[in-house]
């Protein structure tokens, strides 16, 4: 039975209630596949407020009103290694640090000097810094490198637009953010689905997109049914809006559905030019749901967390010194976060370049001492058990960067 | 450097010249434009979609004359239905200062009643301005002006949910964008630069010379130094483009030029210089926060001025007529109106017109509309509609005016394009790759199914297959014909609205 035929007949199977068997593709997948989740903080999170170099004296000179206090003080950072401390709003992540499954790579970033959000995001998503013309994203190339058969079930993106990082020839499903994801649509009715399946039964771009959308909706519906008991336990109360809600949903989907190998979610609102605050304030208000959501994701994955790598990244860091408005402007080096059962955790990796004026990039920003491709390439292929050569195909032109040595080992063998 | 110096001289020599008097002359269009297919293409690309029988009507007038009229919107009377609809939205007519005063006053009232009143005020303002935006797109007969208003708002994007901007977005569209979309770019640029919605959104209202006396006195001591957010986006997004040849040094220098260019936050302070055209302004230049040193900007020396706002005027003039701006914005316009990857030769000709006319946008648009590329078969029906274009064009095709457009605003949110709802200053993408994806497809088809059955939210509307069919020109794709032939008659309108023929324009 070819896929198209499957979909056409599956139209009939859309009659509620959905059974687990309705999601045929599950059976073909290995029971315990390795997975990758990428969370992209769009707008350039201030990494020096996430993993705070409280042991670097220059930090307090550069940030007179927005520095976080050392550990042990009121609203101080949570100590990580006597030099760095975690923002207190991220307290929900500390158990994972202590359990050794949370790591950071500081002073990590792109070799490209751009301070444009949009170019910097593009380069981190297409995986070719300085080269905007690369149209597909490195996560899509990764999907192509995974063992087949390939279907939209293997990757899911949250949100109504397909991000560049997942754009490319491999099919990807996307689902709505928030509660809208679980609400039924007219297209779920068999008669409607059948009529449009006639229109979009071909192999052209729109038809494939339609078919992927219908697959994703079936997947959601099956996960919802599996989740029925939990909904009863919640007494029908809707989950809170925002990232924790979506992270919990993602965890449920991934736990129920081994076919999902890659997931992506972008979070905005990190461009804190004004009044970013310290232990409390605008940035803290963003970090809090992020920490809660990541914690929910870990808990919700349950045993599957052992086989999951979660990466949190952002396009660049922010100026080492605060600006005139209690905020920070566009900078360069940043911190990358890694969580997962196989992560070499409990450690801030990378080389700290220091914050004295002569060590700053262009006399203003945290320098980049670890190329983001040297982190992601090896970590991803090691985690997903892909051949060594795959890293360079994810990040074309980066062979020397990836094999050059000096990059930390982040994933246990 | 030579070129840049010449440009500055040109701006001095020619800035007093009136725009060329070609506003109402019919355009010189290729023969392909003057056909039924040409009329359909014009309505697809230059309006929010044809209404029933409109293709024939435009062909009868002549696409060239119709287009000349669209370029002169003030000569087109608005339909009474729109005028009445707008008259029922009082918050859309209030000044930025008036709205600010009420919001600020309500913020001071910390009682429960006060909070409730403020919530209600905000809800009413947002509903009014969104409804006005939507109704104009749907009903205005100045369709090209509305399309351009959407384009330029998106280009100079501000975000509803940043600080005070929810009370200003509507005013911004009405006072800083729409009146200028068919004028000189320099005027539009300054109108956005002066509007509180932009000053607030990109933080320039707090941008101060380091150590300036007033900066330190202001709220929370948070206005004591440079903020380069607006300076950067002004070059990267609004004018030169990211590859436009500026450096980090230029960003910092432009931020210095822009110090003190902000909001009149404290009316009692006499040192402010305000916009004298508006007695109750909120835009203001504060000399006490300005950096009076000389600046080196894009190869020009800008002398520190006692009247520092003149430095901003000079910088805006340099940017508006810079060759990089001409190229960048010609590309953006051609991508919006012609193709996701517009032909380079066309972009080059538009940029030449930009330079020749010093940013006269009707002239640039004429160059595009009169080009063979615009009417070429390979460009026709190839632009994938954005969610907003899709929803509005579906209502226009069905000749449907919803009694309550609110459910459609929720629909647009689910489709990924809420009105005034994009957080980042680059605005919504205008290309297919951003919008054609599995979830959006399922949601568009569900919207098409509901509308095809005459449902918008809880309301019932009348829509018929023949009307929708008449907006799709003479021939449907074989794929659509085939699906229609075997479809349940009750789903035929939905299939038309959900067909590839309708998703592209």
mmCIF file with all atom_site columns, C-alpha atoms in Angstrom, chain B residues 51 76-89 92-93 128 130-143 145-146 178 396 401:
data_model
loop_
_atom_site.group_PDB
_atom_site.id
_atom_site.type_symbol
_atom_site.label_atom_id
_atom_site.label_alt_id
_atom_site.label_comp_id
_atom_site.label_asym_id
_atom_site.label_entity_id
_atom_site.label_seq_id
_atom_site.pdbx_PDB_ins_code
_atom_site.Cartn_x
_atom_site.Cartn_y
_atom_site.Cartn_z
_atom_site.occupancy
_atom_site.B_iso_or_equiv
_atom_site.pdbx_formal_charge
_atom_site.auth_seq_id
_atom_site.auth_comp_id
_atom_site.auth_asym_id
_atom_site.auth_atom_id
_atom_site.pdbx_PDB_model_num
ATOM 1  C CA . UNK B 1 51  ? -15.291 40.619 -6.312 1.00 0.00 ? 51  UNK B CA 1
ATOM 2  C CA . UNK B 1 76  ? -12.028 57.483 -5.770 1.00 0.00 ? 76  UNK B CA 1
ATOM 3  C CA . UNK B 1 77  ? -15.101 57.906 -3.567 1.00 0.00 ? 77  UNK B CA 1
ATOM 4  C CA . UNK B 1 78  ? -15.373 55.337 -0.787 1.00 0.00 ? 78  UNK B CA 1
ATOM 5  C CA . UNK B 1 79  ? -18.511 53.174 -0.671 1.00 0.00 ? 79  UNK B CA 1
ATOM 6  C CA . UNK B 1 80  ? -21.118 54.399 1.859  1.00 0.00 ? 80  UNK B CA 1
ATOM 7  C CA . UNK B 1 81  ? -21.047 50.999 3.581  1.00 0.00 ? 81  UNK B CA 1
ATOM 8  C CA . UNK B 1 82  ? -17.401 51.535 4.485  1.00 0.00 ? 82  UNK B CA 1
ATOM 9  C CA . UNK B 1 83  ? -17.908 55.143 5.517  1.00 0.00 ? 83  UNK B CA 1
ATOM 10 C CA . UNK B 1 84  ? -20.730 54.057 7.822  1.00 0.00 ? 84  UNK B CA 1
ATOM 11 C CA . UNK B 1 85  ? -18.738 51.158 9.226  1.00 0.00 ? 85  UNK B CA 1
ATOM 12 C CA . UNK B 1 86  ? -15.796 53.435 10.025 1.00 0.00 ? 86  UNK B CA 1
ATOM 13 C CA . UNK B 1 87  ? -18.057 56.078 11.546 1.00 0.00 ? 87  UNK B CA 1
ATOM 14 C CA . UNK B 1 88  ? -19.123 53.495 14.113 1.00 0.00 ? 88  UNK B CA 1
ATOM 15 C CA . UNK B 1 89  ? -15.513 53.109 15.342 1.00 0.00 ? 89  UNK B CA 1
ATOM 16 C CA . UNK B 1 92  ? -9.961  55.172 15.270 1.00 0.00 ? 92  UNK B CA 1
ATOM 17 C CA . UNK B 1 93  ? -10.342 58.936 14.938 1.00 0.00 ? 93  UNK B CA 1
ATOM 18 C CA . UNK B 1 128 ? -12.035 49.369 16.822 1.00 0.00 ? 128 UNK B CA 1
ATOM 19 C CA . UNK B 1 130 ? -8.583  45.996 14.038 1.00 0.00 ? 130 UNK B CA 1
ATOM 20 C CA . UNK B 1 131 ? -12.099 46.270 12.665 1.00 0.00 ? 131 UNK B CA 1
ATOM 21 C CA . UNK B 1 132 ? -11.202 49.435 10.767 1.00 0.00 ? 132 UNK B CA 1
ATOM 22 C CA . UNK B 1 133 ? -8.112  47.795 9.322  1.00 0.00 ? 133 UNK B CA 1
ATOM 23 C CA . UNK B 1 134 ? -10.070 44.762 8.246  1.00 0.00 ? 134 UNK B CA 1
ATOM 24 C CA . UNK B 1 135 ? -13.070 46.688 6.888  1.00 0.00 ? 135 UNK B CA 1
ATOM 25 C CA . UNK B 1 136 ? -10.871 48.920 4.753  1.00 0.00 ? 136 UNK B CA 1
ATOM 26 C CA . UNK B 1 137 ? -9.134  45.928 3.185  1.00 0.00 ? 137 UNK B CA 1
ATOM 27 C CA . UNK B 1 138 ? -12.479 44.286 2.567  1.00 0.00 ? 138 UNK B CA 1
ATOM 28 C CA . UNK B 1 139 ? -14.578 47.217 1.388  1.00 0.00 ? 139 UNK B CA 1
ATOM 29 C CA . UNK B 1 140 ? -12.426 50.129 0.269  1.00 0.00 ? 140 UNK B CA 1
ATOM 30 C CA . UNK B 1 141 ? -12.489 50.972 -3.403 1.00 0.00 ? 141 UNK B CA 1
ATOM 31 C CA . UNK B 1 142 ? -8.998  52.463 -2.971 1.00 0.00 ? 142 UNK B CA 1
ATOM 32 C CA . UNK B 1 143 ? -7.661  48.931 -3.009 1.00 0.00 ? 143 UNK B CA 1
ATOM 33 C CA . UNK B 1 145 ? -3.764  52.222 -1.392 1.00 0.00 ? 145 UNK B CA 1
ATOM 34 C CA . UNK B 1 146 ? -4.928  49.623 1.133  1.00 0.00 ? 146 UNK B CA 1
ATOM 35 C CA . UNK B 1 178 ? -1.751  55.506 4.770  1.00 0.00 ? 178 UNK B CA 1
ATOM 36 C CA . UNK B 1 396 ? -14.556 39.521 -1.407 1.00 0.00 ? 396 UNK B CA 1
ATOM 37 C CA . UNK B 1 401 ? -19.561 41.434 4.651  1.00 0.00 ? 401 UNK B CA 1
#
